[in-house]
């Protein structure tokens, strides 16, 4: 079986961003055209699935909290990293670009109306999701053309990758920067161009500025980097022992290998200068983001270090699950990717011919093992091993295809690939566009129910009836209310109460346990409105959390 071709290293830096330098210098024009059309088609499908009707799914509790930070950054120009939130600042600054540009070009009122919406904030993570597919395609020459296309396609239709790309949380940017670091470092190794070293430093810095779990990603990447050559050497040693030793063979010493590698990168002085520049860039990016562009310097940097302490204390009992939970969730939601990913792992280790695939396979297993050993588990963390599994799945399909063609049974490879795509596609469509708030699906984790939309319609209708519009007072009495602050952001008189008190607002949002007390305090001043969305007359915010609407009596008689 032929090894993957090496890219044409004469191609420039910008060409590599357009997937052009992934082609060998002697690749026929027709083949180049087929590759570009195929790669573009995968990207278009991935983008369409991630961008279609972004407001369809109600915002999750965590999305509402992230929206609160974003609103403060955009409207007040203020963001201060909080270690107790322990998620980094990059998501907010990237998401703020659209409303900032909208304000600059069209004014404040336009930005408030169109720059800060469900669609615009989720566009940020959706764009990172599409960019991650693009990174898999860039790996073409390291894993093979079929592997790159198959892996990118499986990622494009992955139920979880699509679902979480349509989620305004940190995970999608995190895995993009993780894979971006790998791709940039690989390019530097192949080309020895300092630009790629700087790009890998920037990706690493943004990785650590995105979420505290970056340290886990870094540990797994470094472990895989160390284990890959060890595994290859052990395999070579075993093969050498099984063969007749050659009298001319003389293995190079470690010193000789280090000297050769150093000279390949331009000698010690060039390598040191490039390394210092890369480390400097890494530190500058970290300082800029965690200090909120120097508005919170140096406190933001100290708080960033504290985040690890808070993270290690995280472990609410509702999120503590057995070690095998991720495997169970993967089997339920990503069965095709799980089976093909494990097949790719086995083939990579058995053949031992492609070091990069071995590295990615070890990353996938390492991520799965690391997150499985931590008691705290949530489904969005699965994205950290779904992405490398997509790469190994693509490799598995390529190996199956080449063996099937060699045996003149190519239809088998076609059937396996089509079956995997059909299963993933069906699961993806079912989860993302029909059962997006169904808690029986693993990725739908304590998610806001679609009942929130008729609740918001009721509030808008009562505000219109009151004649005060967005100045209408709304009292939030229920202790559970996220993501309502995001959805009610245009109302200027919303009050969140920590205890029941005589209310004066025209609208009260309460929990069923507060009904008796509110009726006692208000008498005939308020009337309870039946939701008409379920038999109990309540609105389900999320599983186990019900909300009720009280309206001032005079508004119900108009």
Coordinates of C-alpha atoms in Angstrom, one line a residue:
X1 CA 0.0 0.0 0.0
X2 CA 1.4 3.4 -1.0
X3 CA 2.1 5.8 1.8
X4 CA 0.4 9.2 1.8
X5 CA 2.2 11.6 -0.6
X6 CA 4.2 14.5 0.7
X7 CA 2.8 18.0 0.0
X8 CA 4.5 20.3 -2.4
X9 CA 6.6 22.3 0.2
X10 CA 7.3 25.0 -2.3
X11 CA 3.8 26.3 -1.9
X12 CA 3.4 29.5 0.1
X13 CA 1.9 30.0 3.5
X14 CA -1.4 31.5 2.1
X15 CA -1.8 28.7 -0.4
X16 CA -1.8 26.2 2.5
X17 CA -4.7 28.0 4.1
X18 CA -6.7 27.4 0.8
X19 CA -5.8 23.6 0.8
X20 CA -3.7 24.2 -2.4
X21 CA -0.3 23.2 -1.0
X22 CA -1.7 19.8 0.1
X23 CA -1.3 18.7 -3.5
X24 CA 1.9 17.1 -4.7
X25 CA 3.7 19.2 -7.3
X26 CA 2.9 16.7 -10.1
X27 CA -0.7 16.1 -9.3
X28 CA -2.8 16.2 -12.5
X29 CA -5.1 19.2 -12.9
X30 CA -8.2 17.0 -13.0
X31 CA -7.3 15.4 -9.7
X32 CA -6.7 18.7 -8.1
X33 CA -10.1 19.9 -9.3
X34 CA -11.9 16.8 -7.9
X35 CA -10.2 17.3 -4.6
X36 CA -11.1 21.0 -4.3
X37 CA -14.7 20.4 -5.4
X38 CA -15.0 17.5 -2.9
X39 CA -13.4 19.4 -0.1
X40 CA -15.6 22.5 -0.8
X41 CA -18.7 20.3 -0.8
X42 CA -17.9 18.9 2.6
X43 CA -17.4 22.4 4.0
X44 CA -20.6 23.6 2.4
X45 CA -22.6 20.8 4.0
X46 CA -20.9 21.3 7.3
X47 CA -21.7 25.0 7.2
X48 CA -25.3 24.5 6.2
X49 CA -26.0 22.1 9.0
X50 CA -24.4 24.4 11.6
X51 CA -25.9 27.7 10.4
X52 CA -29.4 26.7 9.5
X53 CA -32.0 28.3 11.8
X54 CA -29.7 28.9 14.7
X55 CA -32.5 30.3 17.0
X56 CA -34.4 27.0 16.6
X57 CA -33.0 25.5 19.8
X58 CA -33.7 27.4 23.1
X59 CA -30.5 28.7 24.7
X60 CA -29.1 26.4 27.4
X61 CA -28.5 27.7 30.9
X62 CA -24.8 28.0 30.2
X63 CA -25.4 29.9 27.0
X64 CA -27.5 32.4 28.9
X65 CA -24.7 32.9 31.4
X66 CA -22.2 33.4 28.6
X67 CA -24.6 35.8 26.9
X68 CA -24.6 37.9 30.1
X69 CA -20.8 38.3 30.0
X70 CA -21.1 39.1 26.3
X71 CA -23.8 41.8 26.9
X72 CA -21.6 43.5 29.5
X73 CA -18.6 43.4 27.2
X74 CA -20.5 44.9 24.2
X75 CA -22.8 47.4 26.0
X76 CA -20.4 48.6 28.7
X77 CA -17.1 47.8 27.1
X78 CA -16.2 45.9 30.3
X79 CA -15.1 42.3 30.8
X80 CA -13.2 41.0 33.8
X81 CA -12.1 37.4 34.0
X82 CA -13.6 35.6 36.9
X83 CA -11.8 32.4 38.1
X84 CA -15.0 31.1 39.7
X85 CA -16.5 31.0 36.2
X86 CA -13.2 29.3 35.1
X87 CA -13.8 29.6 31.4
X88 CA -11.5 31.8 29.4
X89 CA -12.2 35.1 27.7
X90 CA -11.7 34.2 24.0
X91 CA -15.3 33.2 23.3
X92 CA -16.6 36.6 24.5
X93 CA -14.1 38.7 22.5
X94 CA -14.7 36.7 19.3
X95 CA -18.4 36.9 19.7
X96 CA -18.2 40.6 20.3
X97 CA -16.8 41.3 16.9
X98 CA -20.2 41.2 15.1
X99 CA -22.0 43.6 17.4
X100 CA -18.9 45.9 17.5
X101 CA -18.7 46.0 13.7
X102 CA -22.5 46.5 13.5
X103 CA -22.3 49.4 15.9
X104 CA -19.4 51.0 14.0
X105 CA -21.1 50.7 10.6
X106 CA -24.8 51.2 11.4
X107 CA -25.0 52.7 14.8
X108 CA -26.0 51.6 18.3
X109 CA -29.7 50.9 17.7
X110 CA -28.9 48.7 14.7
X111 CA -26.3 46.8 16.7
X112 CA -28.7 46.2 19.6
X113 CA -31.4 45.0 17.3
X114 CA -29.4 42.9 14.9
X115 CA -25.9 42.5 16.3
X116 CA -26.8 40.7 19.5
X117 CA -29.2 37.9 18.7
X118 CA -29.4 34.1 19.1
X119 CA -28.1 33.8 15.5
X120 CA -25.1 36.2 15.8
X121 CA -23.8 34.8 19.1
X122 CA -24.1 31.2 17.9
X123 CA -22.6 32.1 14.5
X124 CA -19.3 32.4 16.4
X125 CA -19.2 28.8 17.5
X126 CA -20.7 27.6 14.3
X127 CA -17.9 29.2 12.4
X128 CA -15.3 27.5 14.6
X129 CA -17.1 24.2 13.9
X130 CA -16.8 24.7 10.2
X131 CA -13.2 25.7 10.6
X132 CA -12.5 22.5 12.5
X133 CA -13.7 20.5 9.4
X134 CA -11.4 22.5 7.3
X135 CA -8.4 21.6 9.6
X136 CA -9.2 17.9 9.0
X137 CA -9.1 18.5 5.3
X138 CA -5.7 20.1 5.6
X139 CA -4.4 16.8 7.0
X140 CA -4.8 15.2 3.5
X141 CA -1.2 14.5 2.9
X142 CA -0.6 13.0 6.3
X143 CA -3.5 10.7 6.4
X144 CA -4.5 10.3 2.7
X145 CA -7.1 11.9 0.4
X146 CA -9.9 9.4 1.2
X147 CA -9.1 9.6 4.9
X148 CA -9.2 13.4 4.9
X149 CA -12.5 13.5 3.0
X150 CA -14.1 10.7 5.0
X151 CA -13.0 12.1 8.3
X152 CA -14.1 15.6 7.5
X153 CA -17.5 14.3 6.2
X154 CA -18.1 12.3 9.4
X155 CA -17.2 15.3 11.4
X156 CA -19.5 17.5 9.3
X157 CA -22.5 15.3 10.1
X158 CA -21.5 14.2 13.6
X159 CA -24.6 14.6 15.8
X160 CA -22.6 16.0 18.7
X161 CA -20.2 18.2 16.6
X162 CA -23.2 19.8 14.8
X163 CA -25.2 20.2 18.1
X164 CA -22.4 21.8 20.0
X165 CA -21.4 24.0 17.1
X166 CA -24.9 25.5 17.4
X167 CA -24.2 26.1 21.1
X168 CA -22.7 29.3 22.5
X169 CA -20.2 27.6 24.8
X170 CA -16.5 27.3 24.8
X171 CA -16.0 23.7 23.7
X172 CA -16.1 24.2 19.9
X173 CA -13.4 27.0 19.9
X174 CA -11.4 24.8 22.3
X175 CA -11.2 21.8 20.0
X176 CA -10.5 24.1 17.0
X177 CA -7.5 25.6 18.7
X178 CA -6.3 22.1 19.9
X179 CA -6.4 20.7 16.3
X180 CA -5.1 24.0 15.0
X181 CA -2.1 23.6 17.2
X182 CA -1.5 20.1 15.9
X183 CA -1.8 21.2 12.2
X184 CA 0.4 24.2 12.6
X185 CA 3.1 22.3 14.5
X186 CA 3.0 19.6 11.8
X187 CA 3.4 22.2 9.1
X188 CA 6.4 23.6 10.9
X189 CA 8.0 20.2 11.1
X190 CA 7.4 19.6 7.4
X191 CA 8.5 23.0 6.1
X192 CA 10.7 24.4 8.9
X193 CA 9.1 27.8 8.2
X194 CA 9.0 30.0 11.3
X195 CA 5.6 31.3 10.3
X196 CA 4.1 27.9 11.2
X197 CA 5.9 27.9 14.6
X198 CA 4.4 31.3 15.3
X199 CA 1.0 30.0 14.2
X200 CA 1.3 27.0 16.5
X201 CA 2.2 29.3 19.4
X202 CA -0.8 31.5 18.8
X203 CA -3.1 28.4 18.6
X204 CA -1.6 27.2 21.9
X205 CA -2.1 30.6 23.6
X206 CA -5.7 30.8 22.4
X207 CA -6.3 27.2 23.5
X208 CA -5.2 28.1 27.1
X209 CA -7.2 31.4 26.9
X210 CA -10.4 29.5 26.0
X211 CA -11.0 27.1 28.8
X212 CA -9.3 25.6 31.9
X213 CA -9.4 22.1 30.4
X214 CA -6.7 23.2 28.0
X215 CA -4.2 21.8 30.5
X216 CA -5.7 18.4 30.0
X217 CA -5.5 18.7 26.2
X218 CA -1.9 19.8 26.5
X219 CA -1.0 16.8 28.7
X220 CA -2.7 14.3 26.3
X221 CA -1.0 15.9 23.2
X222 CA 2.4 15.8 24.8
X223 CA 1.9 12.2 26.0
X224 CA 0.8 11.1 22.5
X225 CA 3.8 13.0 21.1
X226 CA 6.2 11.0 23.4
X227 CA 4.5 7.6 23.0
X228 CA 4.2 7.7 19.2
X229 CA 8.0 7.4 18.4
X230 CA 8.4 5.0 21.2
X231 CA 5.7 2.8 19.7
X232 CA 7.3 3.0 16.3
X233 CA 10.7 2.2 17.6
X234 CA 9.5 -0.8 19.5
X235 CA 7.8 -2.0 16.3
X236 CA 10.9 -1.5 14.3
X237 CA 13.0 -3.3 16.9
X238 CA 10.7 -6.2 16.8
X239 CA 10.8 -6.4 13.0
X240 CA 14.6 -6.0 13.1
X241 CA 15.0 -8.9 15.5
X242 CA 12.8 -11.1 13.3
X243 CA 15.1 -10.4 10.4
X244 CA 18.7 -11.2 9.6
X245 CA 20.8 -8.3 10.9
X246 CA 22.7 -6.3 8.3
X247 CA 26.4 -5.9 8.7
X248 CA 26.2 -2.4 7.3
X249 CA 23.4 -1.2 9.6
X250 CA 24.6 1.2 12.3
X251 CA 21.9 3.0 14.3
X252 CA 22.5 6.6 14.9
X253 CA 23.0 7.9 18.4
X254 CA 20.7 10.3 20.1
X255 CA 23.3 13.1 19.8
X256 CA 23.6 12.5 16.1
X257 CA 19.8 12.7 15.7
X258 CA 19.6 15.9 17.7
X259 CA 22.4 17.5 15.6
X260 CA 20.7 16.4 12.4
X261 CA 17.3 17.8 13.5
X262 CA 18.8 21.1 14.7
X263 CA 20.6 21.6 11.3
X264 CA 17.3 20.8 9.5
X265 CA 15.7 23.8 11.3
X266 CA 18.6 26.2 10.3
X267 CA 21.0 25.5 13.1
X268 CA 21.0 26.2 16.9
X269 CA 20.9 30.0 16.6
X270 CA 17.9 30.1 14.2
X271 CA 16.0 27.6 16.2
X272 CA 16.6 29.5 19.5
X273 CA 15.5 32.8 17.9
X274 CA 12.4 31.2 16.5
X275 CA 11.6 29.5 19.8
X276 CA 12.0 32.7 21.8
X277 CA 9.7 34.5 19.4
X278 CA 7.1 31.8 19.6
X279 CA 7.2 31.8 23.5
X280 CA 7.0 35.6 23.5
X281 CA 3.9 35.5 21.2
X282 CA 2.3 32.9 23.4
X283 CA 2.8 35.0 26.5
X284 CA 1.6 38.2 24.8
X285 CA -1.6 36.6 23.7
X286 CA -2.2 35.2 27.2
X287 CA -1.6 38.5 28.9
X288 CA -3.7 40.5 26.4
X289 CA -6.8 38.2 26.8
X290 CA -6.6 37.5 30.6
X291 CA -5.9 41.1 31.4
X292 CA -8.9 42.1 29.3
X293 CA -6.6 44.0 26.9
X294 CA -4.6 45.5 29.9
X295 CA -7.7 46.9 31.6
X296 CA -7.4 44.4 34.4
X297 CA -3.6 44.0 34.6
X298 CA -2.1 42.2 36.5
X299 CA -5.1 40.9 38.4
X300 CA -6.5 39.0 35.5
X301 CA -3.3 37.0 35.2
X302 CA -3.4 36.0 38.8
X303 CA -7.0 35.0 38.5
X304 CA -6.2 32.8 35.5
X305 CA -3.9 30.7 37.7
X306 CA -6.6 30.4 40.3
X307 CA -9.0 28.9 37.8
X308 CA -7.3 25.5 38.1
X309 CA -7.9 25.5 41.8
X310 CA -11.6 26.2 41.3
X311 CA -11.8 23.6 38.5
X312 CA -10.4 20.8 40.7
X313 CA -13.1 21.6 43.2
X314 CA -15.8 21.2 40.5
X315 CA -17.9 18.1 40.9
X316 CA -21.6 18.7 41.7
X317 CA -23.2 15.4 42.4
X318 CA -25.7 15.8 39.5
X319 CA -22.7 15.8 37.1
X320 CA -20.8 12.9 38.6
X321 CA -21.1 9.8 36.5
X322 CA -19.4 6.4 36.3
X323 CA -16.2 6.0 34.3
X324 CA -17.9 4.3 31.4
X325 CA -20.5 7.0 30.9
X326 CA -18.7 8.6 27.8
X327 CA -18.5 5.2 26.1
X328 CA -22.2 4.7 26.8
X329 CA -23.1 8.2 25.5
X330 CA -20.9 7.7 22.4
X331 CA -22.6 4.4 21.6
X332 CA -26.0 6.1 21.9
X333 CA -25.2 9.2 19.9
X334 CA -22.0 8.6 17.8
X335 CA -22.0 4.8 17.2
X336 CA -20.6 5.0 13.7
X337 CA -17.8 7.3 14.8
X338 CA -17.0 5.2 17.8
X339 CA -16.8 1.9 15.9
X340 CA -14.8 3.4 13.0
X341 CA -12.6 5.4 15.4
X342 CA -11.7 2.2 17.3
X343 CA -11.1 0.4 14.0
X344 CA -8.8 3.2 12.9
X345 CA -6.9 2.9 16.2
X346 CA -6.4 -0.8 15.7
X347 CA -5.3 -0.4 12.1
X348 CA -2.9 2.4 12.9
X349 CA -1.2 0.5 15.7
X350 CA -1.2 -2.8 13.8
X351 CA 0.3 -1.4 10.6
X352 CA 2.5 1.2 12.4
X353 CA 3.3 2.8 9.0
X354 CA 1.8 6.3 9.5
X355 CA 3.2 8.1 12.6
X356 CA 0.7 10.9 12.4
X357 CA -2.3 8.6 12.5
X358 CA -0.8 6.8 15.4
X359 CA -0.4 10.1 17.1
X360 CA -4.1 11.1 16.5
X361 CA -5.2 7.6 17.6
X362 CA -3.3 8.0 20.8
X363 CA -4.8 11.5 21.2
X364 CA -8.4 10.1 20.8
X365 CA -7.8 7.3 23.3
X366 CA -5.9 9.6 25.7
X367 CA -8.7 12.2 25.6
X368 CA -11.4 9.6 26.2
X369 CA -9.4 8.0 29.0
X370 CA -8.5 11.3 30.7
X371 CA -12.1 12.6 30.7
X372 CA -13.5 9.2 31.7
X373 CA -11.3 9.1 34.8
X374 CA -12.6 12.5 36.0
X375 CA -15.9 12.0 37.9
X376 CA -17.4 15.3 36.6
X377 CA -18.9 14.5 33.2
X378 CA -21.0 16.5 30.8
X379 CA -21.7 15.6 27.1
X380 CA -20.1 18.6 25.6
X381 CA -16.8 17.4 26.8
X382 CA -17.1 14.5 24.4
X383 CA -16.2 16.9 21.5
X384 CA -12.6 16.7 22.7
X385 CA -12.3 13.1 21.6
X386 CA -15.0 13.2 18.9
X387 CA -12.7 15.3 16.7
X388 CA -9.6 13.1 16.8
X389 CA -11.9 10.0 16.4
X390 CA -13.2 11.6 13.2
X391 CA -9.6 11.6 11.9
X392 CA -9.0 7.9 12.8
X393 CA -12.4 7.0 11.4
X394 CA -11.4 8.5 8.1
X395 CA -8.2 6.6 8.2
X396 CA -10.1 3.3 8.9
X397 CA -12.4 3.9 5.9
X398 CA -9.3 4.6 3.6
X399 CA -7.7 1.3 4.8
X400 CA -10.9 -0.6 4.2
X401 CA -11.3 0.9 0.8
X402 CA -7.7 0.1 -0.3
X403 CA -8.0 -3.5 0.9
X404 CA -11.4 -3.9 -0.6
X405 CA -10.3 -2.6 -4.0
X406 CA -7.2 -4.8 -3.9
X407 CA -9.5 -7.8 -3.3
X408 CA -11.9 -6.6 -6.0
X409 CA -14.7 -6.2 -3.5
X410 CA -14.9 -2.4 -3.5
X411 CA -18.6 -2.5 -3.0
X412 CA -18.0 -3.6 0.6
X413 CA -16.0 -0.4 1.4
X414 CA -18.8 1.6 -0.3
X415 CA -21.4 -0.1 1.8
X416 CA -19.5 0.5 5.1
X417 CA -18.9 4.2 4.3
X418 CA -22.5 4.8 3.1
X419 CA -23.8 3.0 6.2
X420 CA -21.7 5.0 8.6
X421 CA -22.8 8.3 6.9
X422 CA -26.4 7.2 6.9
X423 CA -26.4 6.3 10.6
X424 CA -24.6 9.5 11.6
X425 CA -26.8 11.6 9.3
X426 CA -30.0 10.2 10.7
X427 CA -28.9 10.6 14.3
X428 CA -27.7 14.2 13.5
X429 CA -31.0 15.3 11.9
X430 CA -33.0 13.7 14.7
X431 CA -31.1 15.4 17.4
X432 CA -30.5 18.8 16.0
X433 CA -33.7 19.6 14.2
X434 CA -36.5 17.5 15.9
X435 CA -35.5 16.2 19.4
X436 CA -33.2 19.1 20.4
X437 CA -34.8 19.4 23.8
X438 CA -35.6 15.7 24.4
X439 CA -33.7 14.7 27.6
X440 CA -33.6 11.0 26.4
X441 CA -30.8 12.1 24.0
X442 CA -27.4 12.2 25.7
X443 CA -26.3 15.6 24.2
X444 CA -29.6 17.2 25.5
X445 CA -28.3 17.7 29.0
X446 CA -30.4 19.7 31.5
X447 CA -31.4 21.7 28.4
X448 CA -34.0 24.5 28.2
X449 CA -37.3 23.2 26.9
X450 CA -39.2 24.7 23.9
X451 CA -41.9 25.8 26.4
X452 CA -39.8 28.9 27.0
X453 CA -40.9 30.4 23.6
X454 CA -44.7 30.5 24.5
X455 CA -43.6 31.9 27.9
X456 CA -41.8 34.7 26.2
X457 CA -44.7 35.3 23.9
X458 CA -47.0 35.6 26.9
X459 CA -44.6 38.2 28.5
X460 CA -44.5 40.2 25.2
X461 CA -48.3 40.1 24.9
X462 CA -48.9 41.3 28.4
X463 CA -46.3 44.1 28.0
X464 CA -48.1 45.2 24.9
X465 CA -51.4 45.2 26.7
X466 CA -49.9 47.2 29.5
X467 CA -48.9 49.9 27.0
X468 CA -45.4 50.2 28.3
X469 CA -43.7 47.8 25.9
X470 CA -40.0 47.2 26.8
X471 CA -40.3 49.4 29.8
X472 CA -42.8 47.0 31.4
X473 CA -41.7 45.8 34.8
X474 CA -41.1 42.1 35.1
X475 CA -40.5 40.4 38.5
X476 CA -38.6 37.2 38.5
X477 CA -39.5 35.5 41.7
X478 CA -38.4 31.9 40.8
X479 CA -34.8 31.1 42.0
X480 CA -34.3 29.1 38.7
X481 CA -34.6 31.4 35.7
X482 CA -31.6 31.0 33.3
X483 CA -31.5 31.7 30.3
X484 CA -34.3 34.3 30.8
X485 CA -31.8 37.2 31.4
X486 CA -30.7 36.8 27.8
X487 CA -34.2 36.5 26.4
X488 CA -35.4 39.5 28.4
X489 CA -32.4 41.7 27.7
X490 CA -34.5 44.3 25.9
X491 CA -36.7 44.8 28.9
X492 CA -35.2 47.6 31.0
X493 CA -37.2 47.0 34.2
X494 CA -36.6 43.3 35.0
X495 CA -35.9 42.5 38.7
X496 CA -34.5 39.2 40.1
X497 CA -35.8 38.7 43.6
X498 CA -34.0 36.5 46.2
X499 CA -37.1 36.3 48.4
X500 CA -40.8 36.9 48.0
X501 CA -42.0 40.4 48.7
X502 CA -45.1 42.5 47.8
X503 CA -44.7 43.0 44.0
X504 CA -45.6 46.1 42.0
X505 CA -44.6 44.9 38.5
X506 CA -47.3 44.0 36.1
X507 CA -45.8 40.6 35.4
X508 CA -44.4 38.0 37.8
X509 CA -42.5 34.8 36.9
X510 CA -42.7 32.3 39.7
X511 CA -42.3 28.7 40.6
X512 CA -45.2 26.4 41.6
X513 CA -44.0 26.3 45.2
X514 CA -44.4 30.1 45.4
X515 CA -48.1 30.2 44.3
X516 CA -49.7 30.1 47.7
X517 CA -47.4 32.8 49.1
X518 CA -47.9 35.1 46.2
X519 CA -51.7 34.7 46.3
X520 CA -51.7 35.5 50.1
X521 CA -49.6 38.6 49.6
X522 CA -51.3 40.0 46.5
X523 CA -54.9 38.9 47.1
X524 CA -56.9 39.7 44.0
X525 CA -54.2 42.0 42.6
X526 CA -52.7 39.3 40.4
X527 CA -54.2 36.5 38.4
X528 CA -52.4 33.2 37.5
X529 CA -52.3 32.6 33.7
X530 CA -52.7 29.1 32.4
X531 CA -49.9 28.3 29.9
X532 CA -52.1 26.0 27.8
X533 CA -48.9 24.2 26.8
X534 CA -49.3 21.3 29.3
X535 CA -52.0 19.9 31.6
X536 CA -50.5 21.5 34.7
X537 CA -50.7 25.0 33.2
X538 CA -47.0 25.6 33.7
X539 CA -44.1 26.3 31.4
X540 CA -41.3 23.7 31.7
X541 CA -38.0 25.6 31.8
X542 CA -35.9 22.5 31.9
X543 CA -36.5 19.0 33.3
X544 CA -37.7 19.4 36.9
X545 CA -38.1 23.2 36.8
X546 CA -41.6 24.6 36.1
X547 CA -42.5 28.3 35.8
X548 CA -45.8 30.2 36.2
X549 CA -46.9 33.6 35.1
X550 CA -48.9 36.0 37.2
X551 CA -50.3 39.1 35.6
X552 CA -51.8 42.2 37.2
X553 CA -55.6 41.7 37.3
X554 CA -56.4 44.8 35.4
X555 CA -54.5 43.5 32.4
X556 CA -56.5 40.3 32.3
X557 CA -59.8 42.1 32.0
X558 CA -58.9 44.4 29.1

